[in-house]
Structure formats: structure tokens, C-alpha cells
Coordinates of C-alpha atoms in Angstrom, one line a residue:
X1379 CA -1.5 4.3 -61.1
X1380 CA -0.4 3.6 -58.0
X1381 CA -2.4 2.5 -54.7
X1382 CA -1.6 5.5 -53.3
X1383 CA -2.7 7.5 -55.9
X1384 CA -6.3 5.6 -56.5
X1385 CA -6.6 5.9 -53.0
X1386 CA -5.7 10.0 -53.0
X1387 CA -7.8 10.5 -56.0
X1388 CA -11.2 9.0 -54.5
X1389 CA -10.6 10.7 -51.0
X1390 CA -10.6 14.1 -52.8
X1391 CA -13.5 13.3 -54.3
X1392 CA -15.3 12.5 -51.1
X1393 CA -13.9 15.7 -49.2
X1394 CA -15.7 18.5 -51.2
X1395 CA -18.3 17.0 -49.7
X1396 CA -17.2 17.6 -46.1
X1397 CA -16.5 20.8 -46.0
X1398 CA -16.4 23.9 -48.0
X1399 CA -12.4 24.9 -47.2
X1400 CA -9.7 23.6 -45.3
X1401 CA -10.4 25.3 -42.5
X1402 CA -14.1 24.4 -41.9
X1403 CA -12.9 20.5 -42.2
X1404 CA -10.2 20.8 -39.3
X1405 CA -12.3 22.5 -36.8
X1406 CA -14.1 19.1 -36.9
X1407 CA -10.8 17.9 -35.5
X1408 CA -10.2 20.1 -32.8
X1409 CA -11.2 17.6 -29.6
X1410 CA -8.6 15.2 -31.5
X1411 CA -5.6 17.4 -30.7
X1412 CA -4.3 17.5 -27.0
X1413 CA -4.5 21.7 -26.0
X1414 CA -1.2 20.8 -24.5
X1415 CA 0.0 20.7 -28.2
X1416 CA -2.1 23.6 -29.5
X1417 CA -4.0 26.0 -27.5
X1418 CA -7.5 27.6 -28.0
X1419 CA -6.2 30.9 -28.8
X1420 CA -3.8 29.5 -30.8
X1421 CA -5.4 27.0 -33.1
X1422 CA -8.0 30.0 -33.7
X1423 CA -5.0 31.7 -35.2
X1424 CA -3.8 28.3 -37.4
X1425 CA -7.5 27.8 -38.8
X1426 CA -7.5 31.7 -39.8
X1427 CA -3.9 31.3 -41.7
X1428 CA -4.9 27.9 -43.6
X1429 CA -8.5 28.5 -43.6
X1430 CA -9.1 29.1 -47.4
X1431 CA -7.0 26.1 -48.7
X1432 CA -8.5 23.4 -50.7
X1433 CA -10.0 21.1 -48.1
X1434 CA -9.6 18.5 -50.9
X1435 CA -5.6 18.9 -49.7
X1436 CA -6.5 16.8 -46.8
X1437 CA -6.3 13.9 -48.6
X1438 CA -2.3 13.8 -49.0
X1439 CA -0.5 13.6 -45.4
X1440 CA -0.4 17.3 -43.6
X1441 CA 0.4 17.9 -40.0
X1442 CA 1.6 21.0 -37.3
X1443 CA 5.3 21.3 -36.4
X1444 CA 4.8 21.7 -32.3
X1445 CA 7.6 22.9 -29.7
X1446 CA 8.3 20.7 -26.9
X1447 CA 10.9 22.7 -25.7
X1448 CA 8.3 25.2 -24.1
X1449 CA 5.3 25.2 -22.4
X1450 CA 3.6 27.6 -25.0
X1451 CA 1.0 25.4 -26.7
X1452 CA 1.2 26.4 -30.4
X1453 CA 1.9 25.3 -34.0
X1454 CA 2.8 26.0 -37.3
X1455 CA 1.1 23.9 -40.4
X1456 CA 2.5 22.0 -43.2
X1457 CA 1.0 20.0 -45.9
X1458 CA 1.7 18.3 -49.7
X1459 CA 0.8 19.4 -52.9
X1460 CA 0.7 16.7 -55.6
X1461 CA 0.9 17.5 -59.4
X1462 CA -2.0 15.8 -61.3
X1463 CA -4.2 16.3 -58.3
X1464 CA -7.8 17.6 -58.1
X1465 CA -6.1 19.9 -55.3
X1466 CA -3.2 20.8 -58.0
X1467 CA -5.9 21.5 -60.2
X1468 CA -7.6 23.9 -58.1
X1469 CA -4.6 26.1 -57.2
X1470 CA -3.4 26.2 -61.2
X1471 CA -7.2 27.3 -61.6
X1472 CA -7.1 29.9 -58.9
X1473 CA -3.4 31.0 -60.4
X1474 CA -5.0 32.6 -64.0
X1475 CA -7.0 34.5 -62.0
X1476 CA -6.0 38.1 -61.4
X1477 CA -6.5 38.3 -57.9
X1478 CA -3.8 35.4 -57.6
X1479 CA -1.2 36.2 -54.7
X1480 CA 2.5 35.3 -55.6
X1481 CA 2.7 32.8 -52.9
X1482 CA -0.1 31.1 -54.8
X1483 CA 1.4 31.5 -58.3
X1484 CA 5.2 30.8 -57.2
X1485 CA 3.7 26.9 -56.3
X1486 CA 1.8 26.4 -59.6
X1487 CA 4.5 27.3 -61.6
X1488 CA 6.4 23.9 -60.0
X1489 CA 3.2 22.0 -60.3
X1490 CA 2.8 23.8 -64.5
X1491 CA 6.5 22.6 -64.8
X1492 CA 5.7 18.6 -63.4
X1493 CA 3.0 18.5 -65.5
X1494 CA 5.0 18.1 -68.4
X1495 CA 6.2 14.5 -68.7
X1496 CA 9.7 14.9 -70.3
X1497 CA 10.4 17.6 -67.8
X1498 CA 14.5 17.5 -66.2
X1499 CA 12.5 19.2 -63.3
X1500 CA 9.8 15.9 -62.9
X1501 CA 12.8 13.5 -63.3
X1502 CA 14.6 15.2 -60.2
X1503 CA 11.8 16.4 -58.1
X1504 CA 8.5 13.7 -59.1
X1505 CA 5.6 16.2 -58.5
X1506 CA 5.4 16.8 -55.1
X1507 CA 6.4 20.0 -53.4
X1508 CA 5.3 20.6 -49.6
X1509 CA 4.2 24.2 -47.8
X1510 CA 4.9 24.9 -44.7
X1511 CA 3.1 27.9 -43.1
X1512 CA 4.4 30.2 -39.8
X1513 CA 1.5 30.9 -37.6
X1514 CA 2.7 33.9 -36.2
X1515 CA -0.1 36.1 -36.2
X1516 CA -3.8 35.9 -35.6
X1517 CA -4.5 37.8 -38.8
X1518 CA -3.7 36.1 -42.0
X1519 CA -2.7 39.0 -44.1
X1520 CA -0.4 39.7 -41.6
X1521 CA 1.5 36.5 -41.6
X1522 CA 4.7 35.6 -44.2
X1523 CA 4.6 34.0 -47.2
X1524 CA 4.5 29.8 -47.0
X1525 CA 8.3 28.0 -46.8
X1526 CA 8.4 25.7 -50.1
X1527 CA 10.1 22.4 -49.9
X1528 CA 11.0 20.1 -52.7
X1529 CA 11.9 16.3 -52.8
X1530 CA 14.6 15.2 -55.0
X1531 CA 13.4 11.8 -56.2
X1532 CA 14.8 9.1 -53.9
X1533 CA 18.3 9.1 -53.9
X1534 CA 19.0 10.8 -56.7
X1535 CA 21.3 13.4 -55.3
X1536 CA 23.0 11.2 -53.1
X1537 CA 26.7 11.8 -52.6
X1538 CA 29.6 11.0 -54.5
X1539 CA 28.1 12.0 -58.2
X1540 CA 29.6 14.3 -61.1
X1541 CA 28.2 16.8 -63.2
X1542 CA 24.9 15.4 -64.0
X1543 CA 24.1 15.3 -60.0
X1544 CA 25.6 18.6 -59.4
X1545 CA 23.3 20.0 -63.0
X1546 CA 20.3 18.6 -61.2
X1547 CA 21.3 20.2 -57.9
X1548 CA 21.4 23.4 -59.7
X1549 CA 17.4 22.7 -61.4
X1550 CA 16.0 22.1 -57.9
X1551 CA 17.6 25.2 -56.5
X1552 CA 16.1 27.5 -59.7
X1553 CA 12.9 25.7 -59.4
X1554 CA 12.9 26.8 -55.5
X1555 CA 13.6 29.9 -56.5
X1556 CA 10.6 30.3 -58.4
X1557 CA 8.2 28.6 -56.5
X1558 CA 9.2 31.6 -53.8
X1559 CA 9.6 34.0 -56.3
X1560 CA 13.2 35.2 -55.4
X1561 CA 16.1 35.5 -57.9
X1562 CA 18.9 33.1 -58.1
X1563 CA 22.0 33.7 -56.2
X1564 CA 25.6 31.7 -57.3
X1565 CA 27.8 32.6 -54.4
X1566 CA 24.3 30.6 -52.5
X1567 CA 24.3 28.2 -54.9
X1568 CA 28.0 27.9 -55.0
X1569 CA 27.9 26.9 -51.1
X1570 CA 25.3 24.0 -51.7
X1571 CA 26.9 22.2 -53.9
X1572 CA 30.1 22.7 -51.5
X1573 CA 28.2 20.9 -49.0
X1574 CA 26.4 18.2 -51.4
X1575 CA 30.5 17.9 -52.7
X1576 CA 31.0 16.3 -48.5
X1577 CA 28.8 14.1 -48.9
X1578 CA 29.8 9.9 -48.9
X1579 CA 28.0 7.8 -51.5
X1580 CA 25.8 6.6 -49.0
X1581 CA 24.3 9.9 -48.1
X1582 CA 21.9 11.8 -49.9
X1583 CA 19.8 14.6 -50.0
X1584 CA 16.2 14.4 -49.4
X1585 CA 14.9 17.6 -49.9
X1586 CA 16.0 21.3 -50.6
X1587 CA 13.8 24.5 -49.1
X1588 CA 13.7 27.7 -48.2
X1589 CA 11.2 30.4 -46.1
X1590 CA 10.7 33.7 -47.8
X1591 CA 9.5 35.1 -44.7
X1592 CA 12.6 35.0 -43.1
X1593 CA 16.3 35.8 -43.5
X1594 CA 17.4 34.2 -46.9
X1595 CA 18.6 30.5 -46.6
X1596 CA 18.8 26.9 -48.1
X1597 CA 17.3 24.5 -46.0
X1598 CA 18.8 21.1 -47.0
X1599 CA 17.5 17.9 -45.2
X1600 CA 20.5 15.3 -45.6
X1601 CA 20.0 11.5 -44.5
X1602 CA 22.2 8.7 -44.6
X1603 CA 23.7 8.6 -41.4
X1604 CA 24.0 5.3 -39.5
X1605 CA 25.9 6.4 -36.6
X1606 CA 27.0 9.2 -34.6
X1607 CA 30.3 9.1 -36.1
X1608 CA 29.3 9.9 -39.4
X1609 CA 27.5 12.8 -38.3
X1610 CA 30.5 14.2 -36.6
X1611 CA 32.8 13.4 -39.7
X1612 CA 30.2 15.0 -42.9
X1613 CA 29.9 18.3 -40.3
X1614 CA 33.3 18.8 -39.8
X1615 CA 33.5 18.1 -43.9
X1616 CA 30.9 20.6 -44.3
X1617 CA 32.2 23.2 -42.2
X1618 CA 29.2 23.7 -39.8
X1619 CA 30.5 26.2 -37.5
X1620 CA 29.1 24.8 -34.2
X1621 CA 30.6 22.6 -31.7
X1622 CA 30.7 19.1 -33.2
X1623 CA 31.6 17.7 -29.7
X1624 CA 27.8 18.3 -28.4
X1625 CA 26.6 15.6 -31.1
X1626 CA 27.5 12.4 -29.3
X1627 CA 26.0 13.6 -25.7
X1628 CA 22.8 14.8 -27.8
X1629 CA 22.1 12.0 -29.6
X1630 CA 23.0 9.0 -26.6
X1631 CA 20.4 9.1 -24.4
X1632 CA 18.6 8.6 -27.5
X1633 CA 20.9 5.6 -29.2
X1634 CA 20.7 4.3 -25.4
X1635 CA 16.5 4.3 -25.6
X1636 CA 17.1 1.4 -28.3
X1637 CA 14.8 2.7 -30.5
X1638 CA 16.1 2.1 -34.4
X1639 CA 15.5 6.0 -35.6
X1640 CA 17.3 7.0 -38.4
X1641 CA 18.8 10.2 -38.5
X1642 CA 18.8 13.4 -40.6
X1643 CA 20.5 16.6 -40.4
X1644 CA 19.0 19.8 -41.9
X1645 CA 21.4 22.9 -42.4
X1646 CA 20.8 26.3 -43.1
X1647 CA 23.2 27.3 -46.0
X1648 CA 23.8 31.1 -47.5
X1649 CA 25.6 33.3 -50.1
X1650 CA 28.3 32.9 -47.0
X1651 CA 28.5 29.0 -46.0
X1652 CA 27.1 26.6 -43.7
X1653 CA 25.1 28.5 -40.7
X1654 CA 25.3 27.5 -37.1
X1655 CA 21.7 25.9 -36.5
X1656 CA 21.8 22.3 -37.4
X1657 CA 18.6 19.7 -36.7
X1658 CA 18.9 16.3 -35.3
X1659 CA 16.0 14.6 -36.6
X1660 CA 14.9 11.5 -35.7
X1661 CA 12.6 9.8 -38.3
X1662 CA 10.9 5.8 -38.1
X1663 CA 12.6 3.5 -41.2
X1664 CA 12.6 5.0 -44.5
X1665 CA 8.7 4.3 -46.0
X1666 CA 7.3 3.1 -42.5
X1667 CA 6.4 6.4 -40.3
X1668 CA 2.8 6.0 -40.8
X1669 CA 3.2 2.2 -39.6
X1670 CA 5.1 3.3 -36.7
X1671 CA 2.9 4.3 -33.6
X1672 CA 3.1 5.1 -30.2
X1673 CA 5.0 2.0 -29.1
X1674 CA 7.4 2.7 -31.6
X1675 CA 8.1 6.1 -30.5
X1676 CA 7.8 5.6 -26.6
X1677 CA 11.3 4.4 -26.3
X1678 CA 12.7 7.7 -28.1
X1679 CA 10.3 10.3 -26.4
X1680 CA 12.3 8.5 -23.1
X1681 CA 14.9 9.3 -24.5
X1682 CA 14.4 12.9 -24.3
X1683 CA 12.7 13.4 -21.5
X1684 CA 15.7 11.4 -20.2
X1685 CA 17.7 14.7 -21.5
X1686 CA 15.5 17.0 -20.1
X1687 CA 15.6 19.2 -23.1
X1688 CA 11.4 18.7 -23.4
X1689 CA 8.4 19.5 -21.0
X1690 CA 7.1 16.4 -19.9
X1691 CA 3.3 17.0 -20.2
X1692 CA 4.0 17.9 -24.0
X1693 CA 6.1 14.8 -24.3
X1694 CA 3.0 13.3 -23.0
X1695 CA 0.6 15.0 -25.2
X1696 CA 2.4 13.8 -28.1
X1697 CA 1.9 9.9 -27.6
X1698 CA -1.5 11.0 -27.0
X1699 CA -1.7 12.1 -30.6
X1700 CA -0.1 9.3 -31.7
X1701 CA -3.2 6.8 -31.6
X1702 CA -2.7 5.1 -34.7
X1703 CA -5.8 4.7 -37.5
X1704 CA -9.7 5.8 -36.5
X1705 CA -12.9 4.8 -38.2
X1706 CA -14.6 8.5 -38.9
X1707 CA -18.7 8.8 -40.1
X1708 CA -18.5 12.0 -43.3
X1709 CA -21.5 13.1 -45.1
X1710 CA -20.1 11.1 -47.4
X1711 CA -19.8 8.3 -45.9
X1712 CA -17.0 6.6 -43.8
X1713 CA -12.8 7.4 -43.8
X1714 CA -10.4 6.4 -42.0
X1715 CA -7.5 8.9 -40.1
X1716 CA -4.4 8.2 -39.1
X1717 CA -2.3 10.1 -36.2
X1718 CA 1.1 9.9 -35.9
X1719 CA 4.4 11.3 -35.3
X1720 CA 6.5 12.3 -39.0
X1721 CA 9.8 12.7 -37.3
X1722 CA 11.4 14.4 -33.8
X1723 CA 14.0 17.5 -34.3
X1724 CA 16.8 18.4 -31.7
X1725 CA 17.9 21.9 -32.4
X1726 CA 21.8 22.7 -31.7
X1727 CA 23.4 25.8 -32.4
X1728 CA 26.8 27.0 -31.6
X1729 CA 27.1 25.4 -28.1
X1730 CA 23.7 25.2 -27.3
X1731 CA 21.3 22.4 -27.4
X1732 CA 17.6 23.4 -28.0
X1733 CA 14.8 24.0 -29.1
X1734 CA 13.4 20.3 -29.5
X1735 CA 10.0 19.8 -31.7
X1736 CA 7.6 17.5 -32.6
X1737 CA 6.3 16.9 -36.1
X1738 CA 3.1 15.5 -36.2
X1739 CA 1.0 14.4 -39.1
X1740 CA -2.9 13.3 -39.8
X1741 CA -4.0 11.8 -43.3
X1742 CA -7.4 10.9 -44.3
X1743 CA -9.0 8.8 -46.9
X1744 CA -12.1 7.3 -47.6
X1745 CA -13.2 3.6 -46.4
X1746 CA -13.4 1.8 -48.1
X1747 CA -11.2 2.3 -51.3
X1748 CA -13.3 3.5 -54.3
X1749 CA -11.6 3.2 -57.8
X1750 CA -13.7 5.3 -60.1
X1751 CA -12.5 7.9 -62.7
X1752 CA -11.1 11.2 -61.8
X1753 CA -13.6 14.1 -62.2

């Protein structure tokens, strides 16, 4: 068992005895997060959509996607699910029971799947698989089902592979499928592996999701990318039907900043190709985001305030959040948080650049680390 792991188990222990759900342990957070990020009004909404989720999820990294494109201070929420979990184990519990919503059973049956050991799924995928829910209405019954995204196991659909990659391309996409409860579609599937097929050996991709709230699409996260040009070059490989000649006077201000981001594209793929909406994401080295504070991520905010596609005072807000690690006092006893940024997404589509937003993440875990057995 890993660190990680040890350290996941005994802060799950600890949280069921901070708060009774999800949403009763974040209101304890509210002074923590600038309003200029999330309103009042708004995070009343968030708290009512997430409310009833495990609070023992807080113990794997979760975290608000914010705009910083407009001055509207709102939100949407995302967070992990582990297989093997005590969280896992609650939702696979709450799943046999009758009043289980789909949403609900659609993740457990990725998490029933990764259970199993000698699983093609486990060997692709590991066991995590990440929600991600739209807060778009103050009532929760109200609001869509949660977007499901699922990790391919470090690089193991990088470009340049055969028939096994492409075989395990098609296993991710069915599990997706199920964990949103929607039936395959070839001529969709058929376009993925089109655009996994223009990938270079050293790109890859790192994860594969979809919103079943919205209009029907793929959303692949693809990294590798070292330069400009090679963002340029896969999308016109790709066939992304926007105007490739907006990438280099995006992403300069931002390569000028000297900052060493990595970057990732995410594209929306259909029964019908490659959309026009492509994400410029800016992440901190591979493995190191949580290391990575505001320092780090000064020079690229400049960046883009330097492009003026961002308000200022939420560019501002958002090195605020980033503070780094914080001693906390539980019932339990003490934990530690960390606040940081997860990764910075420029929006273009067509010929238009925008929206820009933040992603944002806060982990906990108990101080200091317990190793006792799994209850």
C-alpha cells in the first residue's frame, strides 16, 4: 500500500467524525474561499448540489472549476472516487438500495468493475474515476446528472500503438458509457480513435469523459506537447475545425511569462468529428501541482492578465487561494489542507479566444499520519 493510500485511508477515518455529509464539512470552509471566486448566493447553491456526498470523499483531492473570464463569482465542483475506498464503499452500499439514482449506480458499476483484480478495465483505467458536477441551479433536483471522467493509467494510450491500444481505447469508452448510463455509439467511437490515430509517440491521452447533461460528446484531455508547434501540427492532424493560427498569439504571452507549464488540449469529439471548442490548459510538471504554489503560478496568471482575456481582481483572488498547506484543529484532532491551483484553461473556439478558467483544488488529511487497519 502506498503512502498515499495509508494516508487516504486514515483521513477517511477521521472525517466521519467531522461532519455528517459533504456539505456540512465545507461550510466550515467558507471564509477560506475569496467571494471574488464564489459568491454567497452562489456557494449556497454548490453546498445544496454536493450536500449529501460522503464527506469521507474529502479525503482524496476535490476542488471548483471557477471563470475568470467574467465577473460572475460562481463555481462548479469536482472531486475523485477511489475503488477500495471507505468512500467507494459507501456509494456501492447506497447503489443496492432501491432508492439508488442512476447517476449513483452508473459510477459504482466502474468502481464494481475495478474491484476485480484481473479486470482489462483496472489495467487501463487503475480505480479512479472523477465527477464533476454543473451548479446551475439552486435546487438540486433540478440540476444534470454529474460529467464522469476516467484516467487511462499513465501513458498507456499514448500515441503511436496498434490494436491492443486502440482495444483498450474502445474498453474505456464502454466503461464511460456505463458509468453515464448511455448506449455505445461506433460512428463516436469511430472518430476517437481517428483522433488518438494523430497522435506522435510522445503524446498521450490522459483521460476520456463525457457530461450527460449536455449535448452528447467525448471529452478527451491529450498531453504531450512541448511546444507551440506541436500543438499547431496534432490539430491540424486531427482536423479541429478552428483557426489554428490563434494558438501561437494565445499561448506567448504565456511562454514569454517564463513559467515551465505544460500543456494539454481537451477536445470535444462526436458521431461527426472533432468540434470547434479546444482548451489550452496549462498544468505545473507532471506529479508536482500540489508542490507548486503561488510563486509558481504568479508568473503565468501575468501572463494572462498580460492578455487581458481575465478580470484582474479574480486573477487576484486566485493567488489568494493559492496559500499552500494549513495546520486545521477537527473534533478529531488536527489535519492538514492544502490550497492550490490544479491547472489554468484558455478556451478558443472558431476564431474566438475565451472563456479562460481556473481550476482550483483543496485536499485534506489528518496530522499526523496514522497507519491503523481499515474499518
Amino acid at each position: 500500500m502506498s503512502i498515499k493510500q495509508t494516508w487516504a485511508i486514515a483521513t477517511e477515518k477521521r472525517l466521519v467524525h467531522e461532519a455528517g455529509c459533504l456539505g456540512e464539512l465545507l461550510e466550515q470552509f467558507r471564509d477560506r474561499i475569496p467571494p471574488a471566486l464564489i459568491g454567497d448566493r452562489e456557494w449556497k447553491s454548490l453546498l445544496a448540489r454536493v450536500r449529501d456526498l460522503p464527506v469521507t470523499i474529502a479525503a482524496f483531492p476535490f476542488g471548483f472549476e471557477v471563470p475568470l473570464h467574467e465577473s460572475n463569482p460562481r463555481a462548479d465542483f469536482g472531486a475523485s472516487l477511489v475503488g477500495g475506498s471507505r468512500t467507494a464503499e459507501i456509494l456501492q452500499g447506497a447503489a443496492e438500495s432501491a432508492r439508488a439514482d442512476l447517476a449513483t449506480a452508473g459510477m459504482v458499476s466502474f468502481l464494481n468493475e475495478t474491484d476485480r483484480e484481473e479486470a482489462p478495465l483496472r489495467r487501463i483505467a487503475g480505480r479512479k474515476i472523477m465527477v464533476e458536477y454543473d451548479i446551475d441551479s439552486p435546487l438540486p433536483d433540478k440540476a444534470s446528472s454529474p460529467a464522469v471522467f476516467l484516467y487511462p493509467e499513465g501513458q498507456t494510450l499514448a500515441g503511436g500503438g496498434g490494436e491492443q491500444q486502440l482495444e483498450d481505447l474502445g474498453i474505456i469508452l464502454g466503461a464511460l458509457d456505463t458509468a453515464v448510463n448511455q448506449e455505445p455509439d461506433s460512428a463516436e467511437r469511430q472518430q476517437v480513435e481517428l483522433v488518438y490515430r494523430a497522435l506522435s509517440p510522445d503524446m498521450y491521452i490522459r483521460s476520456v469523459g463525457t457530461f450527460p447533461g449536455r449535448t452528447r460528446i467525448v471529452r478527451l484531455a491529450l498531453m504531450g506537447f512541448n511546444r507551440k508547434g506541436s500543438v499547431t501540427e496534432f490539430l491540424e492532424r486531427a482536423g479541429w475545425p478552428g483557426l489554428c493560427s490563434l494558438i501561437d498569439p494565445t499561448l506567448s504571452p504565456i511562454e514569454e511569462s517564463g513559467a515551465p507549464a505544460e500543456i494539454g488540449l481537451h477536445l470535444d469529439v462526436d458521431a461527426s468529428g472533432v468540434g470547434p471548442t479546444l482548451g489550452l490548459s496549462l498544468y505545473a510538471p507532471e506529479g508536482q501541482f500540489m508542490l507548486k504554489g503561488r510563486e509558481y503560478w504568479t508568473a503565468i496568471i501575468d501572463g494572462i492578465r498580460a492578455a487581458g482575456i481575465a478580470v484582474p481582481e479574480k486573477l487576484s483572488a486566485l493567488l489568494e487561494w493559492s496559500a499552500g498547506s494549513e495546520p486545521l484543529s477537527g473534533e478529531s484532532g488536527p489535519f492538514m489542507s492544502v490550497r492550490g491551483i490544479h491547472h489554468l484553461k484558455i478556451t478558443v473556439t472558431g476564431d474566438q479566444v475565451g472563456p479562460v478558467k481556473g481550476y482550483i483544488f483543496l485536499l485534506l488529511f489528518s496530522w499526523p499520519l496514522e497507519v491503523g487497519p481499515h474499518e
